[in-house]
XYZ file of C-alpha atoms in Angstrom:
527
model
C 106.398 135.600 193.731
C 103.436 134.600 195.834
C 99.672 134.305 196.270
C 97.834 137.578 196.843
C 94.472 139.245 197.386
C 94.172 142.868 196.279
C 91.505 145.270 197.497
C 90.946 148.722 196.022
C 88.336 151.203 197.235
C 87.296 154.185 195.129
C 87.813 157.590 196.695
C 84.213 158.347 195.749
C 83.120 156.316 198.782
C 81.628 158.434 201.548
C 82.348 158.197 205.269
C 78.877 156.826 205.927
C 79.186 154.178 203.193
C 82.550 153.045 204.476
C 81.407 153.116 208.080
C 78.458 150.806 207.412
C 80.583 148.399 205.370
C 83.354 148.385 207.966
C 80.932 147.580 210.803
C 79.773 144.500 208.898
C 83.367 143.319 208.470
C 83.717 143.361 212.271
C 80.983 140.732 212.510
C 82.960 138.419 210.220
C 86.265 139.091 211.955
C 84.613 138.114 215.232
C 82.970 135.004 213.740
C 85.954 133.694 211.769
C 88.948 131.966 213.449
C 91.312 134.789 212.524
C 94.439 135.745 214.444
C 97.100 138.419 214.370
C 100.646 138.448 215.725
C 100.789 140.762 218.716
C 102.821 141.324 221.861
C 100.875 140.405 224.975
C 101.341 138.895 228.427
C 100.601 135.320 229.466
C 100.790 134.639 233.194
C 102.740 137.861 233.526
C 105.338 136.929 230.900
C 105.591 139.272 227.867
C 105.783 137.527 224.484
C 104.759 137.736 220.849
C 102.079 135.214 219.936
C 98.895 134.677 217.942
C 95.867 136.376 219.450
C 92.267 136.612 218.287
C 91.830 139.358 215.693
C 89.571 142.174 216.800
C 89.309 145.911 216.372
C 92.039 147.718 218.289
C 94.071 150.872 218.320
C 97.349 150.150 216.530
C 100.588 152.117 216.531
C 103.097 152.613 213.736
C 105.997 154.842 212.850
C 109.632 155.019 213.932
C 108.656 155.799 217.513
C 105.135 154.347 217.269
C 103.928 157.934 217.222
C 101.046 157.352 214.774
C 97.870 155.501 215.702
C 94.999 154.041 213.745
C 91.880 152.112 214.661
C 91.057 148.898 212.865
C 91.694 145.172 212.712
C 94.611 143.056 211.534
C 94.866 139.436 210.376
C 97.920 137.245 209.777
C 96.560 133.683 209.944
C 93.975 131.401 211.498
C 93.609 129.837 214.934
C 92.729 126.346 213.663
C 95.807 125.456 211.617
C 98.057 128.139 213.168
C 99.424 128.804 209.704
C 100.346 132.407 209.003
C 101.613 134.630 206.226
C 101.722 138.390 205.800
C 99.456 140.775 207.688
C 96.258 142.209 206.216
C 94.458 145.099 207.879
C 91.400 147.289 207.517
C 91.062 150.782 209.069
C 87.879 152.198 210.520
C 88.706 155.779 209.508
C 89.641 155.225 205.877
C 87.854 158.199 204.336
C 89.201 161.683 204.804
C 87.336 164.731 203.572
C 90.390 166.122 201.773
C 90.770 162.889 199.785
C 87.092 162.465 198.872
C 86.597 162.573 195.100
C 82.997 162.375 193.924
C 84.159 161.728 190.353
C 86.603 158.916 191.193
C 84.177 156.354 189.792
C 84.556 152.576 189.553
C 87.544 151.203 191.469
C 87.951 148.465 188.844
C 88.096 151.067 186.068
C 90.943 152.865 187.815
C 92.889 149.610 188.157
C 92.189 148.691 184.512
C 93.542 152.027 183.331
C 96.718 151.455 185.311
C 97.284 147.748 184.626
C 95.925 147.291 181.105
C 95.959 150.612 179.322
C 98.941 152.302 180.990
C 96.845 155.390 181.527
C 97.404 157.477 184.628
C 94.397 157.282 186.919
C 96.448 157.271 190.111
C 95.102 158.809 193.275
C 91.515 157.744 192.671
C 91.553 154.608 194.852
C 92.727 153.503 198.262
C 95.018 150.489 197.795
C 94.231 148.557 200.968
C 95.404 144.994 200.372
C 98.175 143.369 198.397
C 100.208 141.277 200.828
C 100.989 137.581 200.389
C 98.544 135.033 201.774
C 100.501 132.228 200.071
C 97.195 130.353 199.895
C 97.158 129.723 203.646
C 93.733 128.950 205.179
C 93.078 132.554 206.229
C 93.027 133.428 202.502
C 89.423 132.226 202.175
C 88.260 134.240 205.198
C 89.849 137.387 203.809
C 88.136 136.723 200.494
C 84.796 136.398 202.311
C 85.348 139.843 203.838
C 86.319 141.197 200.408
C 83.103 139.791 198.888
C 81.153 141.522 201.662
C 82.842 144.862 200.958
C 81.994 144.666 197.258
C 78.411 143.692 198.121
C 78.177 146.776 200.367
C 79.991 149.281 198.167
C 79.223 148.001 194.666
C 81.517 149.355 191.966
C 83.311 151.475 194.556
C 85.163 148.285 195.581
C 87.290 146.009 193.425
C 88.835 142.703 194.483
C 91.451 140.846 192.446
C 94.483 138.608 192.802
C 95.009 134.871 193.050
C 91.364 133.976 193.476
C 88.957 131.714 191.607
C 85.168 131.409 191.196
C 85.256 128.266 193.345
C 86.960 130.151 196.153
C 84.470 133.003 195.802
C 81.522 130.618 196.096
C 82.916 129.232 199.343
C 83.747 132.722 200.604
C 80.218 133.845 199.769
C 78.718 130.968 201.770
C 80.997 131.686 204.728
C 80.060 135.369 204.824
C 76.354 134.680 204.341
C 76.358 132.307 207.321
C 76.979 135.139 209.770
C 75.066 137.993 208.141
C 71.334 138.604 207.737
C 71.587 139.210 203.978
C 73.245 136.802 201.515
C 76.611 137.905 200.169
C 77.032 137.290 196.404
C 80.239 136.277 194.666
C 82.366 139.009 193.139
C 81.119 140.748 189.994
C 84.174 139.498 188.114
C 83.040 135.882 188.664
C 79.746 136.429 186.833
C 79.886 137.192 183.101
C 76.612 139.130 182.942
C 77.269 141.250 186.026
C 80.858 141.931 184.984
C 79.774 142.915 181.456
C 77.110 145.259 182.840
C 79.645 146.892 185.146
C 82.220 147.429 182.411
C 79.661 148.859 179.982
C 79.454 151.959 182.194
C 83.141 152.746 181.779
C 84.082 155.796 179.637
C 86.351 153.913 177.204
C 86.082 152.424 173.707
C 84.322 149.125 173.084
C 87.626 147.464 172.202
C 89.100 148.469 175.547
C 85.939 147.285 177.272
C 86.356 143.876 175.656
C 90.020 143.812 176.660
C 89.156 144.653 180.268
C 86.266 142.184 180.329
C 88.530 139.348 179.221
C 91.591 140.240 181.265
C 89.761 140.829 184.548
C 87.089 138.115 184.342
C 87.873 135.330 186.811
C 85.756 132.515 185.369
C 86.445 129.716 182.914
C 87.336 130.940 179.433
C 86.208 128.354 176.919
C 83.554 127.994 174.259
C 80.798 129.558 176.400
C 83.004 132.537 177.161
C 83.726 133.073 173.454
C 80.046 132.785 172.592
C 79.278 135.474 175.184
C 81.870 137.776 173.600
C 80.399 137.323 170.104
C 76.874 137.839 171.409
C 77.589 141.023 173.366
C 80.385 142.740 171.433
C 80.051 143.772 167.752
C 81.947 141.679 165.204
C 84.221 144.559 164.290
C 85.100 145.112 167.966
C 86.072 141.462 168.285
C 88.224 141.740 165.160
C 90.013 144.827 166.468
C 90.569 143.111 169.806
C 92.257 140.102 168.193
C 94.276 142.260 165.817
C 95.642 144.159 168.797
C 96.554 140.945 170.592
C 98.344 139.460 167.591
C 100.050 142.783 166.943
C 101.475 142.507 170.442
C 102.258 138.775 170.064
C 103.304 138.083 166.440
C 104.498 134.644 165.222
C 108.102 135.236 166.274
C 107.187 135.702 169.961
C 106.861 133.166 172.744
C 103.287 134.209 173.560
C 101.983 133.717 170.005
C 100.948 130.086 170.516
C 98.994 130.999 173.664
C 96.984 133.654 171.800
C 96.196 131.157 169.016
C 95.116 128.650 171.655
C 92.705 131.138 173.258
C 91.346 132.215 169.854
C 90.428 128.642 168.981
C 89.283 127.660 172.481
C 86.814 130.536 172.476
C 85.305 129.302 169.201
C 86.434 132.021 166.792
C 86.688 131.384 163.065
C 89.845 129.604 161.859
C 89.793 131.095 158.354
C 89.540 134.631 159.669
C 92.527 133.983 161.966
C 94.898 134.367 159.016
C 93.694 137.928 158.372
C 94.144 138.987 161.978
C 97.887 138.366 162.035
C 100.094 141.123 160.641
C 102.639 139.027 158.759
C 103.795 142.048 156.777
C 104.802 143.931 159.921
C 107.056 141.142 161.105
C 108.468 139.750 157.882
C 106.336 137.730 155.486
C 108.537 134.647 155.741
C 107.815 130.939 155.369
C 108.786 130.410 159.007
C 106.048 132.812 160.179
C 103.380 130.855 158.288
C 104.779 127.607 159.589
C 104.613 128.891 163.158
C 100.945 129.749 162.668
C 100.074 126.313 161.297
C 102.117 124.590 164.012
C 100.364 126.657 166.687
C 96.953 125.682 165.298
C 97.793 121.975 165.135
C 99.465 121.985 168.556
C 96.050 122.721 170.056
C 94.893 119.271 168.919
C 91.719 120.626 167.284
C 92.056 118.019 164.512
C 91.513 115.163 166.991
C 87.890 114.215 167.747
C 88.656 113.041 171.289
C 87.739 115.261 174.209
C 90.809 117.081 175.406
C 91.470 118.277 178.920
C 94.439 119.861 180.613
C 95.148 117.042 183.057
C 98.286 118.786 184.232
C 96.646 122.203 184.657
C 97.750 123.220 188.155
C 94.870 125.570 189.034
C 91.296 124.294 189.134
C 88.952 127.273 188.850
C 86.128 125.315 190.504
C 88.222 124.239 193.490
C 87.049 125.965 196.657
C 90.310 125.736 198.581
C 93.036 128.347 197.991
C 96.025 127.233 195.962
C 99.557 127.733 197.209
C 102.826 128.899 195.765
C 103.441 125.382 194.412
C 100.503 125.805 192.023
C 101.886 129.143 190.847
C 105.193 127.504 189.956
C 103.400 124.559 188.327
C 101.397 126.987 186.214
C 104.611 128.527 184.952
C 106.232 125.189 184.128
C 103.161 123.254 182.933
C 104.517 123.459 179.423
C 103.143 122.590 176.002
C 100.418 120.277 177.234
C 98.285 123.285 178.141
C 98.175 124.297 174.457
C 95.373 121.800 173.841
C 91.801 123.050 173.519
C 88.540 121.148 173.764
C 87.342 121.773 170.214
C 87.150 119.593 167.118
C 87.676 120.710 163.517
C 88.175 117.857 160.977
C 91.542 117.959 159.247
C 90.013 118.483 155.796
C 88.231 121.591 157.091
C 91.441 122.821 158.717
C 93.227 122.490 155.378
C 90.443 124.244 153.497
C 90.013 127.112 155.965
C 93.752 127.753 156.320
C 94.192 127.643 152.541
C 91.320 130.101 152.057
C 92.721 132.375 154.740
C 96.273 132.300 153.389
C 95.103 132.943 149.821
C 98.133 131.320 148.250
C 100.750 132.992 150.429
C 102.164 129.619 151.497
C 101.865 125.878 150.828
C 99.357 124.968 153.558
C 99.226 121.262 152.645
C 103.014 121.049 152.586
C 103.380 122.680 156.012
C 100.697 120.417 157.517
C 102.479 117.395 156.048
C 105.756 118.611 157.533
C 104.125 118.995 160.934
C 102.670 115.483 160.784
C 106.017 113.957 159.787
C 107.753 115.769 162.629
C 105.107 114.512 165.048
C 105.618 110.923 163.932
C 109.398 111.244 164.130
C 109.442 112.911 167.573
C 106.569 110.951 169.045
C 103.088 112.126 169.847
C 102.622 115.863 170.163
C 100.842 115.055 173.398
C 103.894 113.509 174.963
C 104.681 114.827 178.408
C 107.721 116.850 179.135
C 109.685 116.149 182.276
C 107.935 118.755 184.392
C 104.518 117.506 183.312
C 105.524 113.947 184.215
C 106.647 115.017 187.684
C 103.406 116.906 188.284
C 101.264 113.969 187.135
C 103.179 111.386 189.156
C 103.100 113.576 192.242
C 99.316 113.875 191.932
C 98.946 110.110 191.535
C 101.252 109.302 194.461
C 99.487 111.830 196.643
C 96.126 110.195 195.975
C 97.512 106.747 196.790
C 98.922 108.045 200.082
C 95.576 109.567 201.043
C 93.862 106.229 200.514
C 96.419 104.279 202.567
C 97.233 106.612 205.467
C 95.404 108.945 207.839
C 98.490 111.151 208.234
C 100.284 111.599 204.924
C 102.249 114.772 205.636
C 103.829 116.289 208.712
C 101.512 119.303 208.502
C 98.616 116.954 209.363
C 100.119 115.916 212.719
C 98.255 118.586 214.724
C 95.080 116.544 214.135
C 96.539 113.155 215.025
C 94.245 110.770 216.921
C 95.229 107.535 218.619
C 95.368 104.719 216.085
C 95.878 106.908 213.017
C 97.986 105.336 210.264
C 101.065 107.500 209.688
C 102.994 107.580 206.413
C 106.439 105.924 206.767
C 108.206 109.151 205.798
C 106.490 111.071 208.585
C 106.975 108.198 211.024
C 110.703 108.153 210.304
C 110.874 111.868 211.026
C 109.198 111.283 214.391
C 111.639 108.493 215.264
C 114.592 110.709 214.430
C 113.153 113.503 216.535
C 112.652 111.043 219.377
C 116.417 110.452 219.424
C 117.070 114.213 219.432
C 114.627 114.756 222.295
C 116.352 112.108 224.428
C 119.781 113.542 223.601
C 118.742 117.098 224.458
C 117.315 115.993 227.813
C 120.858 114.939 228.810
C 122.383 118.389 228.201
C 123.957 120.307 231.049
C 121.799 123.318 230.133
C 118.636 121.283 230.646
C 119.849 120.107 234.050
C 120.754 123.678 235.006
C 117.350 125.021 233.968
C 115.599 122.356 236.017
C 117.213 123.873 239.127
C 115.448 127.181 238.494
C 111.844 128.063 239.361
C 109.206 127.045 236.849
C 108.519 130.691 235.986
C 112.143 131.158 234.942
C 111.929 128.118 232.675
C 108.783 129.558 231.068
C 110.560 132.864 230.403
C 113.561 131.025 228.996
C 111.300 129.226 226.501
C 109.736 132.430 225.228
C 113.086 134.234 225.030
C 114.622 131.439 222.972
C 111.675 130.615 220.726
C 112.404 131.683 217.166
C 110.193 129.843 214.695
C 107.243 128.261 216.496
C 104.090 130.369 216.361
C 101.406 129.613 218.924
C 98.300 131.228 220.373
C 98.126 132.901 223.748
C 95.915 130.029 224.961
C 98.605 127.542 223.919
C 101.240 129.346 225.950
C 98.805 129.403 228.852
C 98.528 125.600 228.669
C 102.303 125.137 228.387
C 103.111 127.429 231.317
C 100.494 125.724 233.484
C 101.903 122.295 232.581
C 105.476 123.330 233.400
C 104.440 124.777 236.761
C 102.228 121.864 237.792
C 104.293 118.978 236.366
C 108.078 119.626 236.648
C 109.019 116.674 234.409
C 106.976 118.119 231.542
C 109.710 120.646 230.706
C 111.446 117.940 228.638
C 108.495 118.119 226.238
C 108.998 121.818 225.531
C 112.751 122.285 225.917
C 113.625 121.019 222.361
C 111.593 123.844 220.815
C 114.282 126.292 221.919
C 117.255 124.028 221.212
C 116.535 122.519 217.792
C 117.260 124.522 214.658
C 113.749 124.851 213.266
C 114.614 126.666 210.064
C 112.397 124.339 208.029
C 108.696 125.096 208.468
C 107.871 121.381 208.304
C 110.025 120.670 211.359
C 108.556 123.607 213.283
C 105.057 122.225 212.672
C 106.063 118.803 214.003
C 107.647 120.234 217.164
C 104.610 122.457 217.760
C 102.312 119.467 217.281
C 104.273 117.507 219.899
C 103.865 120.426 222.309
C 100.113 120.840 221.843
C 98.678 117.434 220.901
C 98.740 115.204 224.002
C 97.761 112.099 222.036
C 100.556 112.616 219.540
C 103.110 113.185 222.298
C 102.024 109.958 224.036
C 102.501 108.069 220.747
C 105.835 109.837 220.216
C 107.115 108.642 223.591
C 106.296 105.052 222.655
C 108.575 105.154 219.592
C 112.041 103.668 219.574
C 114.563 106.477 218.982
C 116.553 106.264 215.744
C 119.764 108.221 215.316
C 119.800 110.448 212.230
C 122.096 109.020 209.550
C-alpha cells in the first residue's frame, strides 16, 4: 500500500514527438530541486548520497552491462525526504514497437483496469513507484502535466493525485516554460468527456470510464453533467450494472446508494435499478435499501459535510500514506450526502418505487426506532473520533509552537518555540551524545587523521540521507575543527531505525543554530 503516480505513453507516439516532450522535461528537472541517490566522490571519498538530478547515462543489469540515457528522481533537495526512484528515458521510442493504431493511452488503461479487455502492449508503462506523498510528488506531477500537454491523448497520468495538486503542479511547470501548462484532462469534466467520446466503446462503457477515471469532485454538479451529456437510458444501464455488481447483500451496496443520491438521481427510480429477484426477494434486502437511503441523511435539512474525510480534493499538497489508511477506516460517517429530500417525499417515492413489495412505512419506523435506541446515526465510531481529535490537537499545536514535529527541526531558527514532546526527544539525545563521546572507539578515532574519520562516517552511515554538498560541509568541518567530530560521530553509533530519529540527527548535523541550542540543553537520561 502506498501513494503513487502512474504514467502511460501510447506506442503511437513518434520519436520526434517524444523527443520534443522529453527536452521540455529537462528544463523542469533542472529548475526543480530534485535529487537522485547516486554513488559519487566527495573530497576523494566514495559514497552514496543525494545529488542534483540531471540527464545522465545510467547502467543496469546483473553486470551493469546495459545502458540508457535519461534522468532519475528519488526526492528533493529542500526537505531531503526521499521515496522510490522515478525515471524518464530519452530514447523511449523504438521503431519495432511503434504502433500507429495504438490510440489513446487512457483508453488502453481503461480496457485493462475497468473492462478486463486485453489491450496490452499498446502503451509504455513508465511510472508506478511509490512517492508516499513526499514533496517530490508535486514536481513529478508537474512533469506529468507537461507530458500530457505535449502529447495529448498519447499520454495518460493517474494515481493518488487530486485537482488541487494538479493546479499547483500546473503553476509550477508554467513558471519555467514559455507556454502555460494546463491541468490534466481528467481534472476537467468537459475536456475529459470530449476525450472519452472518441473511444471505440459503447456509451455505457464511456460513462463508466468517465466516472471511474475523473479526478474531480463528484457531487450534484457531477451528476447534472452526467444527465446532461449521457442519454437517460445510458444512465439507467450504468446504474443497473453497478447495482448488479453490488446488490443489497454486499458491503459496497451502501456506497453505491450514497453516490446515486449524492449525484442527484431520482429516488423513486432507484428501486427499479436494483435486481432484488436475482439475489433473493427478501424483506432483509428491502430493509437494507431503505437503511442505506436513510443512512445518507438526505431527510435532514441541515448541510452535511464529511468532516472526517481524509482526502481534500482541493488541497494542493500531496497526501501521505496516513491519509490512505484514514480513507479506508473513515467508516460510516462518509455515507452522508449533501442533499435534502423531506421525509414525506422519501416515503412517497420509496412506496411508489417498491409498488407494494414491502412495508416502506414500517421499515422507516423501524430504522427511526433503532436510531433513537442506539443514539444518533451520525455518532462517531472510534476511528472517526481519533481522526477528529488528532486534527484538532494538531491545529492547537500549530498555533502554540513554531516546531510541532521533529521533521520540522531542519528549519529551526534561534528563539523558535519547540513542542514539549520534541524538546524531550532533544534532551534525551543530548544525554546519548555525551555518553557516546566517552566511548573508547571515539577516543581511538580521534587519534587518526581527519580523512580517516570522514571515511569511517561514510562507511558506517546506514539511515541518514544527505546531499553531496552536505558531506562537503561535514568533511571540511572535521578537517578544520578537530573537536567537531563529536557532532557527527553519533550518526554512525545510534540505531536510527526510526525515520523520525534519523531526521533529528541529520538536523543536528546540518543546522548550526539547532546544534547550538542542542548543546545548551541539560541532558536527560532515557527512562
